Amino acid sequence: MGETQPYSGRPSELVGRQIAGYRIEREIGRGGMAVVYQAKDLRLERTVALKLLAPELARNDTFRRRFTHESRVAAAIDHPHIVPVFEAGETDGVLYIAMRYVAGSDLRHLLDREGPLSLAVATRIAVQVASALDAAHDHGLVHRDVKPGNILVAQGTDSDHPEHVYLTDFGLTKKSLSLTGFTSVGQFVGTLDYVAPEQISGKPVDGRCDVYSLACVVHETLAGRPPFQRDDDMALLWAHQYDQPPSLTERRPDLPAAVGEVLSKALAKTPDDRYDSCLDFVGALRIAGTTGTLAAGHVRPRPSPSASTSPDVPEPPDWAGPVFTRP
Ligand SMILES: Nc1ncnc2c1ncn2[C@@H]1O[C@H](COP(=O)(O)OP(=O)(O)OP(=O)(O)O)[C@@H](O)[C@H]1O
Ligand SMILES: [Mg+2]
């Protein structure tokens, strides 16, 4: 990037600078394609999170289109668990998006700091993410990049709601740029820990790919690591497509077996074998966690072709408890 450009990628350069009516105060974090700053909106005197496209990517038309797309998609959905977008634009060759600043932590940092969470906390977080995802699906939008780094956890309103969770990076489908997340400019843009089998094989995706990714996140939240970990990317992609997910309750023996069954169904290789919606999944998770039983109508996923057959377990009795309703 030339010397006239305001941003050459070194974080300290921008702190104190003004970009499009925002004064940059500090760097919050950086991901595969952008840097996020805490900034002050000088017109309204409020703190915002300002996301700036990485300079080396700003020249890439595909990235520019995705960045614009992300802001439009996110701004179109008004939901208590989706980060509100205030403004998006371009100034001096820098693409930016201003959104609500969420004080707190993202789930990635929370897990790195705290390790596995209790079932109650994990379920509370998952329910909020699920409601955001189902709302987006109702708008015909699939997130495709559900992962702990895109889940922001803020303080909640009261002891009944100790945390308020926001989903971010809506519509930013970086993995669709290529099979493994390597972009046309050869950069790796994200983790493969949460990617659904049908995303890998290039089949059409719908909201059930977010069910799979959310299940990977819930598994990690409870077990301390994602369901599949392999030495290299190709092995990891293979595992998502063909390997039986590890038993959650082997990793967390304190949890009811029914919780593990719910996770297995949500992690089914074939979308038809998963829950139809994210709230169906977390509703079943909540029932399994509180009663130790499976919701009525729970059907086990078909084992994947290469998965080892599990020993026969008798079907649990149907349970006609309260039906989980959308918040
Ligand atoms: N609205 C926000 N308020 C506060 N912090 C935020 C906000 N949005 C993002 N962040 C922080 O900035 C970090 C970087 O975000 P970014 O989306 O660039 O990267 P990522 O999600 O980790 O990776 P990826 O580029 O693959 O999405 C996030 O992990 C989060 O901690
Ligand atoms: Mg992100």
XYZ file of C-alpha atoms and ligand atoms in Angstrom:
359
model
C 0.000 0.000 0.000
C 1.369 3.428 -0.944
C 2.507 6.090 1.471
C -0.595 8.174 0.936
C -2.766 5.390 2.332
C -3.727 5.809 5.985
C -3.188 2.194 6.919
C -0.191 -0.008 6.385
C -1.253 -2.706 8.823
C 0.872 -1.847 11.855
C -1.615 -1.364 14.684
C 0.142 1.500 16.469
C -0.059 3.669 13.356
C -3.791 4.032 13.570
C -4.351 4.635 17.256
C -5.285 8.286 17.700
C -5.997 8.697 13.977
C -9.362 9.648 12.563
C -11.041 7.592 9.850
C -14.416 8.551 8.385
C -15.620 10.330 11.498
C -14.260 7.745 13.928
C -11.261 8.275 16.220
C -9.358 5.028 16.708
C -8.596 4.318 20.349
C -7.121 0.812 20.542
C -6.829 -2.433 18.687
C -9.266 -5.074 19.968
C -8.255 -8.008 17.831
C -7.511 -9.248 14.354
C -8.747 -12.154 12.316
C -8.158 -13.565 8.882
C -9.236 -10.544 6.900
C -9.627 -7.571 9.161
C -8.502 -5.705 12.240
C -11.096 -4.619 14.784
C -10.558 -1.410 16.768
C -12.355 0.285 19.581
C -13.165 3.743 18.248
C -15.190 6.831 19.055
C -17.947 7.931 16.717
C -17.251 11.653 16.794
C -20.717 12.621 15.562
C -22.613 10.798 18.294
C -19.845 10.635 20.890
C -20.299 6.932 21.322
C -17.893 4.032 21.408
C -18.060 1.643 18.469
C -16.157 -1.347 17.157
C -14.571 -0.377 13.843
C -13.562 -3.207 11.554
C -11.010 -2.356 8.863
C -10.229 -4.636 5.973
C -6.615 -5.756 6.012
C -4.728 -3.514 3.573
C -3.265 -6.315 1.503
C -6.801 -7.596 0.952
C -8.408 -4.236 0.219
C -7.076 -4.474 -3.313
C -8.678 -7.873 -3.797
C -12.048 -7.480 -5.486
C -13.442 -10.699 -4.020
C -12.601 -9.548 -0.507
C -14.000 -6.107 -1.144
C -17.275 -7.593 -2.311
C -17.449 -9.888 0.710
C -16.727 -7.057 3.098
C -19.515 -4.955 1.609
C -21.789 -7.964 1.598
C -21.109 -8.711 5.268
C -22.137 -5.245 6.328
C -25.313 -5.241 4.244
C -26.391 -8.657 5.448
C -25.694 -7.890 9.090
C -27.419 -4.521 8.916
C -30.533 -6.127 7.445
C -31.170 -8.365 10.445
C -32.461 -6.747 13.605
C -32.054 -9.262 16.408
C -31.050 -9.002 20.083
C -28.277 -11.578 19.589
C -26.791 -10.234 16.363
C -24.266 -7.394 16.597
C -25.952 -4.280 15.161
C -24.103 -2.647 12.273
C -24.180 1.170 12.335
C -22.418 2.079 9.139
C -20.194 0.652 6.457
C -18.210 2.409 3.802
C -14.907 3.228 2.223
C -12.584 6.112 2.810
C -9.148 6.709 1.259
C -9.100 3.149 -0.021
C -9.889 1.685 3.398
C -13.053 -0.369 3.778
C -14.646 -0.084 7.187
C -17.663 -1.268 9.111
C -18.810 0.366 12.344
C -20.831 -1.759 14.724
C -21.883 -1.878 18.340
C -18.909 -2.211 20.618
C -19.490 -5.291 22.739
C -17.660 -4.966 26.035
C -16.569 -8.380 27.215
C -14.838 -11.216 25.521
C -15.315 -13.477 22.578
C -15.969 -17.132 23.314
C -12.520 -18.085 21.939
C -10.789 -16.007 24.609
C -13.284 -17.114 27.265
C -12.568 -20.795 26.571
C -8.812 -20.191 26.413
C -9.038 -18.478 29.792
C -11.601 -20.606 31.634
C -11.368 -24.020 29.984
C -14.523 -26.115 29.606
C -17.710 -24.480 30.865
C -20.543 -25.936 32.912
C -23.479 -27.407 31.030
C -25.726 -24.609 32.316
C -23.465 -21.836 30.978
C -22.751 -23.674 27.722
C -26.479 -24.141 27.160
C -27.292 -20.510 27.939
C -24.706 -19.365 25.411
C -25.811 -21.897 22.788
C -29.494 -20.917 23.114
C -28.702 -17.275 22.341
C -26.500 -18.131 19.361
C -29.170 -20.540 18.122
C -31.890 -17.899 18.251
C -29.675 -15.534 16.206
C -28.953 -18.254 13.649
C -32.568 -19.336 13.264
C -33.604 -15.691 12.782
C -31.040 -15.401 9.998
C -32.188 -18.671 8.468
C -35.730 -17.308 8.492
C -34.315 -14.459 6.347
C -32.781 -17.017 3.997
C -29.264 -16.367 5.285
C -26.764 -18.998 6.335
C -23.880 -17.839 8.531
C -21.324 -20.505 7.449
C -18.636 -19.386 9.885
C -20.049 -20.108 13.339
C -17.050 -20.378 15.663
C -16.016 -19.156 19.113
C -14.226 -16.078 17.675
C -17.502 -14.880 16.158
C -19.469 -15.269 19.400
C -19.139 -12.232 21.661
C -20.037 -12.638 25.313
C -21.066 -9.533 27.258
C -22.435 -9.121 30.728
C -26.134 -9.903 30.939
C -28.928 -7.946 32.517
C -29.496 -9.830 35.781
C -28.784 -13.070 37.605
C -31.316 -14.915 35.455
C -29.424 -13.725 32.364
C -25.796 -13.541 33.502
C -24.417 -13.161 29.982
C -25.682 -11.589 26.783
C -24.307 -13.230 23.685
C -23.927 -11.691 20.226
C -23.165 -13.410 16.971
C -21.057 -11.439 14.531
C -19.533 -11.722 11.052
C -22.844 -12.573 9.476
C -22.796 -13.427 5.815
C -19.028 -13.414 5.670
C -18.564 -16.643 3.810
C -14.828 -16.727 3.498
C -14.666 -20.487 3.289
C -16.701 -20.429 0.119
C -13.771 -18.715 -1.565
C -12.117 -22.087 -1.868
C -12.354 -25.549 -0.439
C -9.870 -25.265 2.367
C -10.211 -21.607 3.246
C -7.171 -20.567 1.240
C -8.074 -17.494 -0.720
C -7.134 -16.664 -4.251
C -4.266 -14.652 -2.788
C -3.017 -17.728 -0.950
C -3.842 -16.706 2.583
C -5.497 -18.946 5.068
C -8.643 -17.300 6.342
C -9.906 -19.109 9.321
C -10.190 -22.314 11.205
C -11.477 -25.605 9.861
C -12.496 -26.846 13.297
C -16.182 -26.038 12.805
C -16.808 -26.563 9.094
C -19.697 -28.813 8.034
C -19.137 -31.809 5.730
C -21.348 -30.369 2.990
C -19.351 -27.117 3.012
C -16.201 -29.156 2.438
C -17.638 -31.208 -0.381
C -19.072 -28.122 -2.050
C -22.680 -29.275 -1.843
C -25.401 -26.660 -1.430
C -25.671 -25.559 2.170
C -28.637 -24.462 4.250
C -29.177 -23.568 7.891
C -28.272 -27.082 8.936
C -24.599 -26.397 8.207
C -24.839 -23.831 11.027
C -26.418 -26.550 13.222
C -23.259 -28.634 12.629
C -20.878 -25.739 13.352
C -22.830 -24.739 16.460
C -22.601 -28.365 17.630
C -18.806 -28.254 17.161
C -18.747 -25.069 19.257
C -20.945 -26.623 21.973
C -18.738 -29.726 21.991
C -15.661 -27.556 22.509
C -17.405 -25.442 25.134
C -18.133 -28.594 27.140
C -15.116 -30.772 26.335
C -12.418 -28.121 26.061
C -11.568 -29.020 22.471
C -13.451 -29.275 19.213
C -14.726 -32.698 18.138
C -12.051 -33.235 15.515
C -8.384 -32.386 15.815
C -5.871 -33.648 13.269
C -2.256 -32.956 12.392
C -3.009 -31.269 9.091
C -5.862 -29.572 7.294
C -6.556 -32.382 4.849
C -6.883 -34.910 7.669
C -9.203 -32.539 9.503
C -11.384 -32.077 6.415
C -11.500 -35.840 6.027
C -12.516 -36.292 9.660
C -15.429 -33.859 9.349
C -16.637 -35.768 6.325
C -16.098 -39.387 7.337
C -14.963 -39.934 10.937
C -17.347 -40.693 13.765
C -17.314 -37.768 16.230
C -15.724 -38.633 19.566
C -18.050 -39.343 22.452
C -18.678 -36.143 24.395
C -19.405 -38.043 27.577
C -16.088 -39.886 27.399
C -14.472 -36.468 27.537
C -17.008 -35.188 30.099
C -18.197 -38.219 32.106
C -20.112 -35.936 34.484
C -22.650 -35.130 31.744
C -25.803 -37.200 31.130
C -25.472 -39.693 28.262
C -28.451 -38.018 26.583
C -26.394 -34.824 26.134
C -23.835 -36.819 24.170
C -26.607 -38.269 22.018
C -27.950 -34.824 21.228
C -24.456 -33.718 20.166
C -24.049 -36.811 17.964
C -27.273 -36.045 16.150
C -26.326 -32.396 15.620
C -22.951 -33.550 14.264
C -24.468 -36.019 11.787
C -22.635 -36.079 8.448
C -25.860 -35.732 6.467
C -27.947 -32.578 7.078
C -31.169 -34.645 6.945
C -29.977 -36.588 9.987
C -29.399 -33.437 12.075
C -31.903 -31.255 13.886
C -33.908 -29.126 11.470
C -33.088 -25.903 13.270
C -30.581 -24.567 15.767
C -33.301 -24.045 18.370
C -34.443 -27.663 17.928
C -30.848 -28.666 18.684
C -30.382 -26.502 21.775
C -33.924 -27.290 22.959
C -32.980 -30.981 22.919
C -29.702 -30.108 24.633
C -31.563 -28.331 27.409
C -33.996 -31.212 27.929
C -31.155 -33.739 27.924
C -29.180 -31.650 30.388
C -32.005 -31.069 32.839
C -33.828 -34.414 32.655
C -31.133 -36.759 31.364
C -33.536 -37.943 28.675
C -33.988 -37.343 24.982
C -36.777 -35.240 23.529
C -39.663 -37.055 21.884
C -38.938 -37.950 18.290
C -35.148 -38.083 18.716
C -33.762 -40.259 15.957
C -30.180 -41.396 15.962
C -28.151 -40.377 12.915
C -27.089 -43.066 10.499
C -23.467 -44.022 11.120
C -21.100 -42.610 8.522
C -19.672 -45.082 5.978
C -16.251 -45.343 7.611
C -17.431 -44.923 11.180
C -17.011 -47.888 13.438
C -20.333 -49.336 14.518
C -21.305 -48.507 18.055
C -22.704 -51.167 20.357
C -26.468 -51.508 20.397
C -28.046 -49.271 22.987
C -31.746 -49.620 23.765
C -33.876 -46.678 22.626
C -34.789 -44.446 25.571
C -38.507 -44.080 26.243
C -40.222 -41.143 24.570
C -40.502 -38.170 26.842
C -43.391 -35.766 26.552
C -42.024 -32.900 28.603
C -42.409 -29.176 27.993
C -41.682 -28.167 24.461
C -38.832 -25.708 24.033
C -40.192 -22.548 22.505
C -38.422 -19.785 20.657
C -37.575 -16.818 22.894
N -18.462 -5.621 17.814
C -17.384 -5.990 18.504
N -17.170 -5.520 19.762
C -16.077 -5.890 20.458
N -15.114 -6.732 19.991
C -15.266 -7.219 18.749
C -16.389 -6.876 17.942
N -16.283 -7.537 16.760
C -15.138 -8.241 16.824
N -14.510 -8.063 18.012
C -13.248 -8.645 18.459
O -12.308 -8.551 17.420
C -11.716 -9.844 17.194
C -11.317 -9.930 15.740
O -12.481 -10.078 14.962
P -12.422 -10.661 13.495
O -13.803 -10.917 13.057
O -11.575 -9.759 12.652
O -11.605 -12.004 13.674
P -12.046 -13.489 14.020
O -13.537 -13.595 14.139
O -11.230 -13.956 15.173
O -11.568 -14.261 12.752
P -12.215 -14.218 11.298
O -11.486 -13.194 10.522
O -11.976 -15.586 10.786
O -13.664 -13.869 11.454
C -12.800 -10.814 17.624
O -12.317 -12.056 17.990
C -13.418 -10.095 18.817
O -12.703 -10.389 19.988
Mg -14.917 -12.636 13.172
